[in-house]
Amino acid sequence: MNRLCVFLCMLLMLVQYPAEARQVRVLNDAIEFTGPINTIQRKSLLLQNESSSDKTYTLKFLRGNIGSSQNLKLCIGDNCYNLKKDVGKINLNLKAGELITDLYLEFELGITETKGTFDLHFSNVGNPRDVFILEAVYNVINGDSGNEVQHKDIAIGAAYPNPSNNIAQIDYELKNPNAHARIVVNSFIGNPVYDFLLDPRQNSLVINVADLNPGVYFYTLIVDNKNIVTKKLVVKK
């Protein structure tokens, strides 16, 4: 009889635990970021507190491979938090039965072709066993569909020769002389190497790569502080 009581109690605990542990349901489909280098994407998150009481969850940790040139933000309404810096500072307050629709993940895809995964782990402030996880995958592609880029303020070609062991040249036409156009060169891991302001009186930029270490670099066209396109530049000896 005693063994039967113990068995029934254990069975009751197993039945009750999932209901207690899963207080928040993630309603949106799998979170996936796919796009070209140097773009920013925002995805909506739908959460519902299925319990009959108010809950507060804190972001305990971010797990995954986020690159040095990538930035990830969690936005609650108009307030955005940098997930590389603000883990442990972000709280979600959910009323009983509330459906949250003003929650977003904003991902800056970075300057290199890559793919990976990450997930966000939230824990109930009052009950650490009450958790939920937001999982995401990303795929960053080159997105270079041609040698020339047309923008309302500038037309610009690709660097040549590429690969290069001495100089690389980029031809351009600055259609709007008042536009502030730059070419920024970064190393493969995102460290800045060169920053050139494009002269509207010229039609080409010459980059001396002879002193650079051999490898893959990326150059980005920036117009009026907005990233327009990023392309690959290979340096060889």
Coordinates of N, CA and C in Angstrom, one line a residue:
M1 N 0.8 -1.2 0.0 CA 0.0 0.0 0.0 C 0.9 1.3 0.0
N2 N 1.9 1.2 0.9 CA 2.8 2.4 0.9 C 3.5 2.6 -0.4
R3 N 3.9 1.5 -1.0 CA 4.6 1.6 -2.3 C 3.6 2.2 -3.4
L4 N 2.4 1.8 -3.3 CA 1.4 2.3 -4.3 C 1.2 3.8 -4.1
C5 N 1.2 4.3 -2.8 CA 1.0 5.7 -2.5 C 2.2 6.5 -3.1
V6 N 3.4 5.9 -2.8 CA 4.6 6.6 -3.3 C 4.6 6.7 -4.8
F7 N 4.2 5.6 -5.5 CA 4.2 5.6 -7.0 C 3.2 6.6 -7.5
L8 N 2.0 6.7 -6.8 CA 1.0 7.7 -7.3 C 1.4 9.1 -7.1
C9 N 2.2 9.4 -6.0 CA 2.7 10.7 -5.7 C 3.7 11.1 -6.8
M10 N 4.6 10.2 -7.1 CA 5.6 10.4 -8.1 C 5.0 10.7 -9.5
L11 N 4.0 9.9 -9.8 CA 3.3 10.1 -11.1 C 2.6 11.4 -11.1
L12 N 2.0 11.9 -10.0 CA 1.3 13.2 -10.0 C 2.3 14.3 -10.1
M13 N 3.5 14.1 -9.6 CA 4.5 15.2 -9.7 C 5.0 15.3 -11.2
L14 N 5.1 14.1 -11.8 CA 5.6 14.1 -13.2 C 4.5 14.8 -14.1
V15 N 3.2 14.6 -13.8 CA 2.2 15.2 -14.6 C 2.1 16.7 -14.4
Q16 N 2.3 17.1 -13.1 CA 2.2 18.5 -12.8 C 3.4 19.4 -13.2
Y17 N 4.6 18.7 -13.2 CA 5.8 19.5 -13.5 C 5.8 20.2 -14.8
P18 N 5.5 19.5 -16.0 CA 5.4 20.2 -17.2 C 4.5 21.4 -17.3
A19 N 3.3 21.2 -16.6 CA 2.3 22.3 -16.6 C 2.9 23.5 -15.9
E20 N 3.7 23.2 -14.8 CA 4.2 24.3 -14.0 C 5.4 24.9 -14.7
A21 N 6.2 24.1 -15.4 CA 7.4 24.6 -16.1 C 7.1 25.4 -17.3
R22 N 6.1 25.0 -18.0 CA 5.8 25.7 -19.3 C 4.6 26.7 -19.1
Q23 N 5.0 27.9 -18.6 CA 4.0 28.9 -18.4 C 3.9 29.8 -19.6
V24 N 5.0 30.0 -20.4 CA 5.0 30.8 -21.5 C 5.1 30.0 -22.8
R25 N 4.3 30.3 -23.8 CA 4.3 29.6 -25.0 C 4.8 30.5 -26.1
V26 N 5.8 30.0 -26.9 CA 6.3 30.8 -28.1 C 5.4 30.5 -29.3
L27 N 4.7 31.5 -29.8 CA 3.6 31.2 -30.8 C 4.1 31.4 -32.3
N28 N 5.2 32.1 -32.5 CA 5.6 32.3 -33.9 C 6.4 31.1 -34.4
D29 N 6.6 31.1 -35.7 CA 7.3 30.0 -36.3 C 8.8 30.1 -36.0
A30 N 9.6 29.1 -36.4 CA 11.0 29.2 -36.2 C 11.6 30.5 -36.7
I31 N 12.5 31.1 -35.9 CA 13.1 32.4 -36.2 C 14.3 32.1 -37.1
E32 N 14.2 32.7 -38.3 CA 15.3 32.5 -39.3 C 15.7 33.8 -39.9
F33 N 17.0 34.1 -39.9 CA 17.5 35.3 -40.6 C 18.4 34.8 -41.8
T34 N 17.9 35.2 -43.0 CA 18.7 34.8 -44.2 C 18.8 36.1 -45.0
G35 N 20.0 36.5 -45.4 CA 20.1 37.7 -46.2 C 21.5 38.0 -46.5
P36 N 21.7 39.0 -47.3 CA 23.1 39.4 -47.8 C 23.9 40.0 -46.7
I37 N 25.2 40.0 -46.9 CA 26.2 40.7 -46.0 C 25.7 42.1 -45.7
N38 N 26.0 42.6 -44.5 CA 25.8 44.0 -44.1 C 24.4 44.5 -44.2
T39 N 23.4 43.6 -43.9 CA 22.0 44.1 -43.9 C 21.5 43.8 -42.4
I40 N 20.4 44.4 -42.1 CA 19.8 44.3 -40.8 C 18.4 43.7 -41.0
Q41 N 18.0 42.7 -40.2 CA 16.7 42.2 -40.3 C 16.0 42.2 -38.9
R42 N 14.7 42.4 -39.0 CA 13.9 42.4 -37.7 C 12.8 41.3 -37.8
K43 N 12.7 40.5 -36.8 CA 11.7 39.5 -36.7 C 10.8 39.7 -35.5
S44 N 9.5 39.5 -35.7 CA 8.6 39.6 -34.6 C 8.6 38.3 -33.7
L45 N 8.4 38.5 -32.4 CA 8.2 37.4 -31.5 C 6.9 37.5 -30.8
L46 N 6.2 36.3 -30.8 CA 4.9 36.3 -30.2 C 5.0 35.3 -29.0
L47 N 4.7 35.9 -27.8 CA 4.7 35.1 -26.6 C 3.4 35.2 -25.9
Q48 N 2.9 34.2 -25.2 CA 1.7 34.2 -24.4 C 1.9 33.6 -23.1
N49 N 1.5 34.3 -22.0 CA 1.5 33.8 -20.7 C 0.3 33.0 -20.5
E50 N 0.4 31.7 -20.4 CA -0.8 30.8 -20.3 C -1.2 30.5 -18.9
S51 N -0.5 31.1 -18.0 CA -0.8 30.9 -16.5 C -1.9 31.9 -16.1
S52 N -2.4 31.7 -14.9 CA -3.4 32.6 -14.3 C -2.9 33.6 -13.4
S53 N -1.5 33.9 -13.5 CA -0.9 34.9 -12.6 C 0.1 35.6 -13.5
D54 N 0.4 36.9 -13.0 CA 1.4 37.7 -13.7 C 2.8 37.0 -13.5
K55 N 3.7 37.2 -14.5 CA 5.0 36.6 -14.5 C 6.0 37.6 -14.9
T56 N 7.2 37.5 -14.4 CA 8.4 38.3 -14.8 C 9.5 37.4 -15.2
Y57 N 10.0 37.5 -16.4 CA 11.1 36.7 -16.8 C 12.3 37.5 -17.1
T58 N 13.5 37.0 -16.8 CA 14.8 37.7 -17.1 C 15.6 36.9 -18.1
L59 N 16.3 37.6 -19.0 CA 17.1 36.9 -19.9 C 18.4 36.4 -19.2
K60 N 18.5 35.1 -19.0 CA 19.7 34.6 -18.2 C 20.9 34.5 -19.0
F61 N 20.8 34.0 -20.3 CA 22.0 34.0 -21.1 C 21.7 33.8 -22.6
L62 N 22.7 34.2 -23.4 CA 22.6 34.0 -24.8 C 23.6 33.0 -25.2
R63 N 23.2 31.9 -25.9 CA 24.1 30.9 -26.3 C 24.1 30.8 -27.8
G64 N 25.3 30.6 -28.4 CA 25.4 30.5 -29.8 C 26.7 31.2 -30.4
N65 N 26.8 31.1 -31.7 CA 28.0 31.7 -32.3 C 27.7 33.0 -33.0
I66 N 27.8 34.1 -32.3 CA 27.5 35.5 -32.8 C 28.9 36.1 -33.2
G67 N 29.1 36.5 -34.4 CA 30.4 37.0 -34.8 C 30.7 38.4 -34.3
S68 N 32.0 38.7 -34.4 CA 32.4 40.1 -33.9 C 31.8 41.2 -34.7
S69 N 31.5 41.0 -36.0 CA 30.9 42.0 -36.8 C 29.4 42.0 -36.8
Q70 N 28.8 41.1 -36.1 CA 27.3 40.9 -36.0 C 26.8 41.5 -34.7
N71 N 25.6 42.1 -34.7 CA 25.0 42.7 -33.6 C 23.6 42.2 -33.5
L72 N 23.2 41.8 -32.2 CA 21.9 41.3 -32.0 C 21.2 42.1 -30.9
K73 N 20.0 42.5 -31.2 CA 19.2 43.3 -30.2 C 17.9 42.7 -30.0
L74 N 17.4 42.8 -28.7 CA 16.0 42.5 -28.4 C 15.3 43.8 -28.1
C75 N 14.2 44.0 -28.9 CA 13.5 45.2 -28.8 C 12.1 45.0 -28.1
I76 N 11.8 45.7 -27.1 CA 10.5 45.6 -26.4 C 9.8 47.0 -26.7
G77 N 8.9 47.0 -27.6 CA 8.4 48.2 -28.1 C 9.5 49.0 -28.8
D78 N 9.7 50.3 -28.3 CA 10.7 51.1 -28.8 C 12.0 51.0 -28.1
N79 N 12.1 50.2 -27.1 CA 13.3 50.1 -26.3 C 14.1 48.8 -26.8
C80 N 15.3 49.1 -27.2 CA 16.2 48.0 -27.8 C 17.4 47.8 -26.9
Y81 N 17.7 46.5 -26.7 CA 18.9 46.1 -25.8 C 19.9 45.3 -26.6
N82 N 21.1 45.7 -26.4 CA 22.2 45.0 -27.1 C 22.5 43.6 -26.3
L83 N 22.3 42.5 -27.0 CA 22.3 41.2 -26.3 C 23.8 40.8 -26.1
K84 N 24.8 41.5 -26.6 CA 26.1 41.2 -26.2 C 26.5 41.9 -24.9
K85 N 25.7 42.9 -24.5 CA 26.1 43.6 -23.3 C 25.0 43.6 -22.2
D86 N 23.8 43.4 -22.6 CA 22.7 43.6 -21.6 C 22.1 42.4 -21.1
V87 N 22.7 41.2 -21.3 CA 22.2 40.0 -20.8 C 22.1 40.1 -19.2
G88 N 21.1 39.7 -18.6 CA 20.9 39.8 -17.2 C 20.2 41.1 -16.8
K89 N 20.1 42.0 -17.7 CA 19.4 43.3 -17.4 C 18.0 43.4 -18.1
I90 N 17.6 42.4 -18.8 CA 16.4 42.5 -19.6 C 15.3 41.7 -18.9
N91 N 14.2 42.4 -18.6 CA 13.1 41.7 -17.9 C 11.8 41.8 -18.8
L92 N 11.1 40.7 -18.9 CA 9.8 40.7 -19.6 C 8.7 40.5 -18.6
N93 N 7.8 41.5 -18.5 CA 6.7 41.4 -17.6 C 5.4 41.0 -18.4
L94 N 4.9 39.8 -18.0 CA 3.7 39.3 -18.7 C 2.5 39.1 -17.7
K95 N 1.4 39.8 -18.0 CA 0.2 39.6 -17.2 C -0.4 38.3 -17.5
A96 N -1.3 37.9 -16.6 CA -1.9 36.6 -16.7 C -2.7 36.5 -18.0
G97 N -2.4 35.5 -18.8 CA -3.1 35.3 -20.1 C -2.7 36.3 -21.2
E98 N -1.7 37.1 -20.9 CA -1.4 38.2 -21.9 C -0.6 37.6 -23.1
L99 N -1.0 38.2 -24.3 CA -0.3 37.9 -25.5 C 0.6 39.1 -25.9
I100 N 1.9 38.8 -25.9 CA 2.9 39.9 -26.2 C 3.1 39.9 -27.7
T101 N 2.9 41.1 -28.4 CA 3.1 41.3 -29.8 C 4.1 42.3 -30.2
D102 N 4.6 43.1 -29.2 CA 5.5 44.2 -29.5 C 7.0 43.8 -29.1
L103 N 7.3 42.6 -29.4 CA 8.7 42.1 -29.1 C 9.4 41.7 -30.4
Y104 N 10.6 42.1 -30.5 CA 11.3 41.9 -31.8 C 12.8 41.5 -31.5
L105 N 13.3 40.7 -32.5 CA 14.7 40.4 -32.5 C 15.3 41.2 -33.7
E106 N 16.3 42.0 -33.5 CA 16.9 42.7 -34.6 C 18.4 42.3 -34.8
F107 N 18.7 41.8 -36.0 CA 20.0 41.1 -36.2 C 20.7 41.8 -37.3
E108 N 21.9 42.4 -37.0 CA 22.8 42.9 -38.0 C 23.7 41.8 -38.5
L109 N 23.6 41.4 -39.7 CA 24.1 40.1 -40.2 C 25.6 40.1 -40.3
G110 N 26.3 41.2 -40.3 CA 27.7 41.3 -40.3 C 28.3 41.4 -41.7
I111 N 29.7 41.2 -41.8 CA 30.4 41.6 -43.0 C 31.0 40.3 -43.7
T112 N 30.7 39.1 -43.2 CA 31.2 37.9 -43.8 C 30.1 36.9 -44.1
E113 N 30.4 36.1 -45.1 CA 29.4 35.0 -45.4 C 29.6 33.9 -44.3
T114 N 28.5 33.6 -43.6 CA 28.6 32.6 -42.5 C 27.2 32.1 -42.2
K115 N 27.1 31.1 -41.4 CA 25.8 30.6 -40.9 C 26.0 30.1 -39.5
G116 N 24.9 30.0 -38.8 CA 25.0 29.6 -37.4 C 23.7 29.6 -36.7
T117 N 23.7 29.4 -35.4 CA 22.5 29.3 -34.6 C 22.8 30.1 -33.3
F118 N 21.7 30.5 -32.6 CA 21.8 31.0 -31.3 C 20.4 30.9 -30.6
D119 N 20.4 30.9 -29.3 CA 19.2 30.9 -28.6 C 19.2 31.7 -27.3
L120 N 18.1 32.2 -26.9 CA 17.9 33.1 -25.7 C 17.2 32.3 -24.6
H121 N 17.8 32.3 -23.4 CA 17.2 31.5 -22.3 C 16.6 32.5 -21.3
F122 N 15.3 32.4 -21.1 CA 14.6 33.2 -20.1 C 14.2 32.4 -18.9
S123 N 14.3 33.0 -17.8 CA 13.9 32.3 -16.5 C 13.0 33.2 -15.7
N124 N 12.0 32.5 -15.1 CA 11.1 33.2 -14.2 C 11.8 33.7 -13.0
V125 N 11.7 35.0 -12.7 CA 12.4 35.6 -11.5 C 12.0 34.9 -10.2
G126 N 10.8 34.4 -10.1 CA 10.4 33.8 -8.8 C 10.5 32.3 -8.8
N127 N 10.7 31.7 -10.0 CA 10.8 30.2 -10.1 C 11.7 29.8 -11.2
P128 N 13.0 29.5 -10.8 CA 14.0 29.2 -11.9 C 13.7 28.0 -12.7
R129 N 12.8 27.1 -12.3 CA 12.4 26.0 -13.1 C 11.4 26.4 -14.2
D130 N 10.8 27.5 -14.1 CA 9.9 28.0 -15.1 C 10.7 28.8 -16.2
V131 N 11.0 28.2 -17.3 CA 11.8 28.8 -18.3 C 11.2 28.6 -19.7
F132 N 11.7 29.5 -20.6 CA 11.3 29.3 -22.0 C 12.5 29.7 -22.9
I133 N 12.7 29.2 -24.1 CA 13.8 29.4 -24.9 C 13.4 29.9 -26.3
L134 N 14.0 30.9 -26.8 CA 13.8 31.4 -28.2 C 15.0 31.0 -29.0
E135 N 14.8 30.2 -30.0 CA 15.8 29.6 -30.8 C 15.8 30.2 -32.2
A136 N 17.0 30.5 -32.8 CA 17.1 31.1 -34.1 C 18.2 30.5 -34.9
V137 N 18.1 30.6 -36.2 CA 19.2 30.3 -37.1 C 19.5 31.4 -38.1
Y138 N 20.7 31.5 -38.6 CA 21.0 32.6 -39.6 C 21.9 32.0 -40.7
N139 N 21.7 32.7 -41.8 CA 22.6 32.3 -43.0 C 22.9 33.6 -43.7
V140 N 24.1 34.0 -43.7 CA 24.6 35.3 -44.3 C 25.2 35.0 -45.6
I141 N 24.7 35.6 -46.7 CA 25.2 35.3 -48.0 C 25.9 36.5 -48.6
N142 N 26.6 36.3 -49.7 CA 27.4 37.4 -50.3 C 26.4 38.4 -50.9
G143 N 25.4 37.9 -51.7 CA 24.4 38.8 -52.3 C 25.0 39.7 -53.4
D144 N 26.1 39.4 -53.9 CA 26.7 40.2 -55.0 C 26.2 39.7 -56.3
S145 N 25.3 40.4 -56.9 CA 24.6 39.9 -58.1 C 25.3 40.5 -59.4
G146 N 26.3 41.3 -59.2 CA 26.9 41.9 -60.4 C 28.1 42.8 -60.0
N147 N 28.9 43.3 -61.0 CA 30.1 44.0 -60.8 C 29.8 45.5 -60.5
E148 N 28.6 46.0 -60.9 CA 28.4 47.4 -60.7 C 27.2 47.6 -59.8
V149 N 27.2 48.6 -58.9 CA 26.1 48.9 -58.0 C 25.6 50.3 -58.4
Q150 N 24.3 50.4 -58.6 CA 23.7 51.6 -58.9 C 22.9 52.1 -57.6
H151 N 23.2 53.3 -57.2 CA 22.6 54.0 -56.1 C 22.2 55.4 -56.6
K152 N 21.2 56.0 -56.0 CA 20.7 57.3 -56.4 C 21.8 58.4 -56.4
D153 N 22.8 58.2 -55.5 CA 23.9 59.2 -55.4 C 25.2 58.8 -56.0
I154 N 25.3 57.5 -56.3 CA 26.6 57.0 -56.8 C 26.4 55.7 -57.7
A155 N 27.3 55.6 -58.7 CA 27.4 54.3 -59.5 C 28.8 53.9 -59.2
I156 N 29.0 52.6 -58.8 CA 30.3 52.2 -58.4 C 30.6 50.7 -58.9
G157 N 31.8 50.5 -59.4 CA 32.1 49.2 -59.9 C 32.8 48.3 -58.8
A158 N 33.2 47.1 -59.1 CA 33.9 46.2 -58.2 C 35.4 46.5 -58.3
A159 N 36.1 46.2 -57.2 CA 37.5 46.3 -57.2 C 38.2 45.4 -58.2
Y160 N 39.2 45.9 -58.8 CA 40.0 45.1 -59.8 C 41.5 45.6 -59.7
P161 N 42.4 44.7 -60.0 CA 42.3 43.3 -60.1 C 41.9 42.7 -58.7
N162 N 41.3 41.6 -58.8 CA 40.8 40.9 -57.5 C 40.9 39.4 -57.8
P163 N 41.8 38.7 -57.2 CA 42.8 39.1 -56.2 C 43.9 40.1 -56.7
S164 N 44.5 40.7 -55.7 CA 45.5 41.7 -56.0 C 46.7 41.5 -55.1
N165 N 47.9 41.9 -55.6 CA 49.1 41.8 -54.7 C 49.8 43.2 -54.7
N166 N 49.2 44.2 -55.3 CA 49.9 45.5 -55.3 C 48.9 46.6 -55.1
I167 N 48.1 46.9 -56.1 CA 47.0 47.9 -55.9 C 45.7 47.3 -56.4
A168 N 44.6 47.8 -55.8 CA 43.2 47.5 -56.3 C 42.5 48.8 -56.6
Q169 N 41.8 48.8 -57.7 CA 41.2 50.1 -58.1 C 39.7 49.9 -58.2
I170 N 39.0 50.9 -57.7 CA 37.5 50.9 -57.7 C 37.1 52.2 -58.5
D171 N 36.3 52.0 -59.6 CA 35.8 53.1 -60.4 C 34.4 53.5 -59.9
Y172 N 34.2 54.8 -59.9 CA 32.9 55.2 -59.5 C 32.5 56.6 -60.1
E173 N 31.2 56.9 -60.1 CA 30.7 58.2 -60.5 C 29.8 58.7 -59.4
L174 N 30.2 59.8 -58.7 CA 29.4 60.4 -57.7 C 28.4 61.3 -58.3
K175 N 27.2 60.8 -58.5 CA 26.1 61.6 -59.1 C 25.6 62.8 -58.3
N176 N 25.7 62.6 -57.0 CA 25.4 63.7 -56.1 C 26.6 64.2 -55.4
P177 N 27.2 65.4 -55.8 CA 28.4 65.8 -55.2 C 28.3 66.2 -53.7
N178 N 27.1 66.4 -53.3 CA 26.9 66.7 -51.9 C 26.8 65.5 -51.0
A179 N 26.7 64.3 -51.6 CA 26.6 63.1 -50.8 C 28.0 62.8 -50.2
H180 N 27.9 62.2 -48.9 CA 29.1 61.9 -48.2 C 29.4 60.4 -48.4
A181 N 30.2 60.0 -49.4 CA 30.4 58.6 -49.7 C 31.8 58.2 -49.3
R182 N 31.9 57.0 -48.7 CA 33.1 56.4 -48.2 C 33.3 54.9 -48.6
I183 N 34.5 54.5 -48.7 CA 34.8 53.1 -48.8 C 35.6 52.7 -47.6
V184 N 35.1 51.8 -46.8 CA 35.7 51.3 -45.6 C 36.2 49.9 -45.9
V185 N 37.5 49.6 -45.6 CA 38.0 48.3 -45.8 C 38.2 47.6 -44.4
N186 N 37.7 46.4 -44.3 CA 37.9 45.7 -43.0 C 38.6 44.4 -43.2
S187 N 39.2 43.9 -42.2 CA 39.8 42.5 -42.3 C 38.7 41.5 -42.2
F188 N 39.1 40.2 -42.4 CA 38.1 39.1 -42.4 C 37.4 39.1 -41.0
I189 N 38.0 39.5 -39.9 CA 37.4 39.4 -38.6 C 36.7 40.7 -38.2
G190 N 36.7 41.7 -39.2 CA 36.0 42.9 -38.9 C 36.8 44.1 -38.4
N191 N 38.1 43.9 -38.3 CA 38.9 45.1 -37.9 C 39.1 46.1 -39.0
P192 N 39.0 47.4 -38.7 CA 39.1 48.4 -39.8 C 40.5 48.5 -40.3
V193 N 40.7 48.6 -41.6 CA 42.0 48.7 -42.2 C 42.2 50.1 -42.9
Y194 N 41.3 50.5 -43.7 CA 41.3 51.7 -44.4 C 39.9 52.4 -44.4
D195 N 39.9 53.7 -44.4 CA 38.6 54.5 -44.5 C 38.9 55.6 -45.5
F196 N 38.3 55.5 -46.7 CA 38.5 56.5 -47.8 C 37.3 57.3 -48.0
L197 N 37.4 58.6 -48.1 CA 36.3 59.5 -48.5 C 36.4 59.7 -50.0
L198 N 35.3 59.4 -50.7 CA 35.4 59.5 -52.2 C 35.2 60.9 -52.6
D199 N 36.1 61.4 -53.5 CA 36.2 62.7 -54.0 C 35.3 62.8 -55.2
P200 N 34.3 63.8 -55.2 CA 33.4 63.9 -56.3 C 34.1 64.4 -57.6
R201 N 35.3 64.9 -57.4 CA 36.1 65.4 -58.6 C 36.8 64.3 -59.3
Q202 N 36.9 63.1 -58.6 CA 37.6 62.0 -59.2 C 36.6 60.9 -59.6
N203 N 37.1 59.9 -60.4 CA 36.2 58.9 -60.8 C 36.8 57.5 -60.5
S204 N 37.9 57.4 -59.7 CA 38.4 56.1 -59.3 C 39.2 56.3 -57.9
L205 N 39.2 55.2 -57.2 CA 39.9 55.1 -55.9 C 41.0 54.0 -56.1
V206 N 42.2 54.3 -55.7 CA 43.3 53.3 -55.8 C 43.7 52.9 -54.4
I207 N 43.6 51.6 -54.1 CA 43.9 51.1 -52.7 C 45.2 50.4 -52.8
N208 N 46.2 50.8 -52.0 CA 47.5 50.1 -51.9 C 47.3 48.9 -51.0
V209 N 47.4 47.7 -51.5 CA 47.3 46.5 -50.7 C 48.6 45.8 -50.5
A210 N 49.7 46.4 -51.0 CA 51.0 45.7 -51.0 C 51.5 45.5 -49.6
D211 N 51.1 46.3 -48.6 CA 51.6 46.2 -47.2 C 50.6 45.4 -46.4
L212 N 49.5 44.9 -47.0 CA 48.6 44.1 -46.2 C 49.0 42.6 -46.2
N213 N 48.6 42.0 -45.1 CA 48.9 40.5 -45.1 C 48.0 39.8 -46.1
P214 N 48.4 38.8 -46.7 CA 47.6 38.1 -47.6 C 46.4 37.5 -46.9
G215 N 45.2 37.5 -47.7 CA 44.0 36.9 -47.1 C 42.8 37.6 -47.7
V216 N 41.7 37.4 -47.0 CA 40.4 38.0 -47.5 C 40.0 39.2 -46.7
Y217 N 39.7 40.3 -47.4 CA 39.2 41.5 -46.8 C 37.8 41.8 -47.4
F218 N 37.2 42.8 -46.7 CA 35.9 43.2 -47.2 C 35.8 44.8 -47.3
Y219 N 35.3 45.3 -48.4 CA 35.2 46.7 -48.5 C 33.7 47.1 -48.6
T220 N 33.3 48.1 -47.9 CA 31.9 48.5 -47.8 C 31.7 50.0 -48.3
L221 N 30.7 50.1 -49.2 CA 30.4 51.5 -49.6 C 29.4 52.0 -48.6
I222 N 29.7 53.2 -48.1 CA 28.8 53.9 -47.1 C 28.5 55.3 -47.6
V223 N 27.2 55.5 -47.8 CA 26.7 56.8 -48.3 C 25.8 57.5 -47.2
D224 N 26.3 58.7 -46.8 CA 25.6 59.4 -45.7 C 25.3 58.5 -44.5
N225 N 26.3 57.8 -44.1 CA 26.3 56.9 -42.9 C 25.4 55.7 -43.0
K226 N 25.0 55.4 -44.2 CA 24.2 54.2 -44.5 C 25.0 53.2 -45.3
N227 N 25.1 51.9 -44.8 CA 25.9 50.9 -45.5 C 25.1 50.5 -46.8
I228 N 25.7 50.6 -47.9 CA 25.0 50.3 -49.2 C 25.3 48.9 -49.7
V229 N 26.6 48.5 -49.7 CA 26.9 47.2 -50.2 C 28.3 46.8 -49.6
T230 N 28.6 45.5 -49.4 CA 29.9 45.0 -49.0 C 30.3 44.0 -50.0
K231 N 31.6 44.0 -50.4 CA 32.2 43.1 -51.3 C 33.5 42.6 -50.8
K232 N 33.9 41.5 -51.4 CA 35.1 40.8 -51.0 C 36.3 41.3 -51.8
L233 N 37.4 41.4 -51.1 CA 38.7 41.7 -51.8 C 39.8 40.8 -51.3
V234 N 40.4 40.1 -52.2 CA 41.4 39.1 -51.8 C 42.8 39.6 -52.1
V235 N 43.7 39.6 -51.1 CA 45.1 40.0 -51.2 C 46.0 38.8 -51.2
K236 N 46.8 38.8 -52.2 CA 47.8 37.7 -52.3 C 49.2 38.2 -52.5
K237 N 50.2 37.4 -52.3 CA 51.6 37.8 -52.4 C 52.2 37.1 -53.7

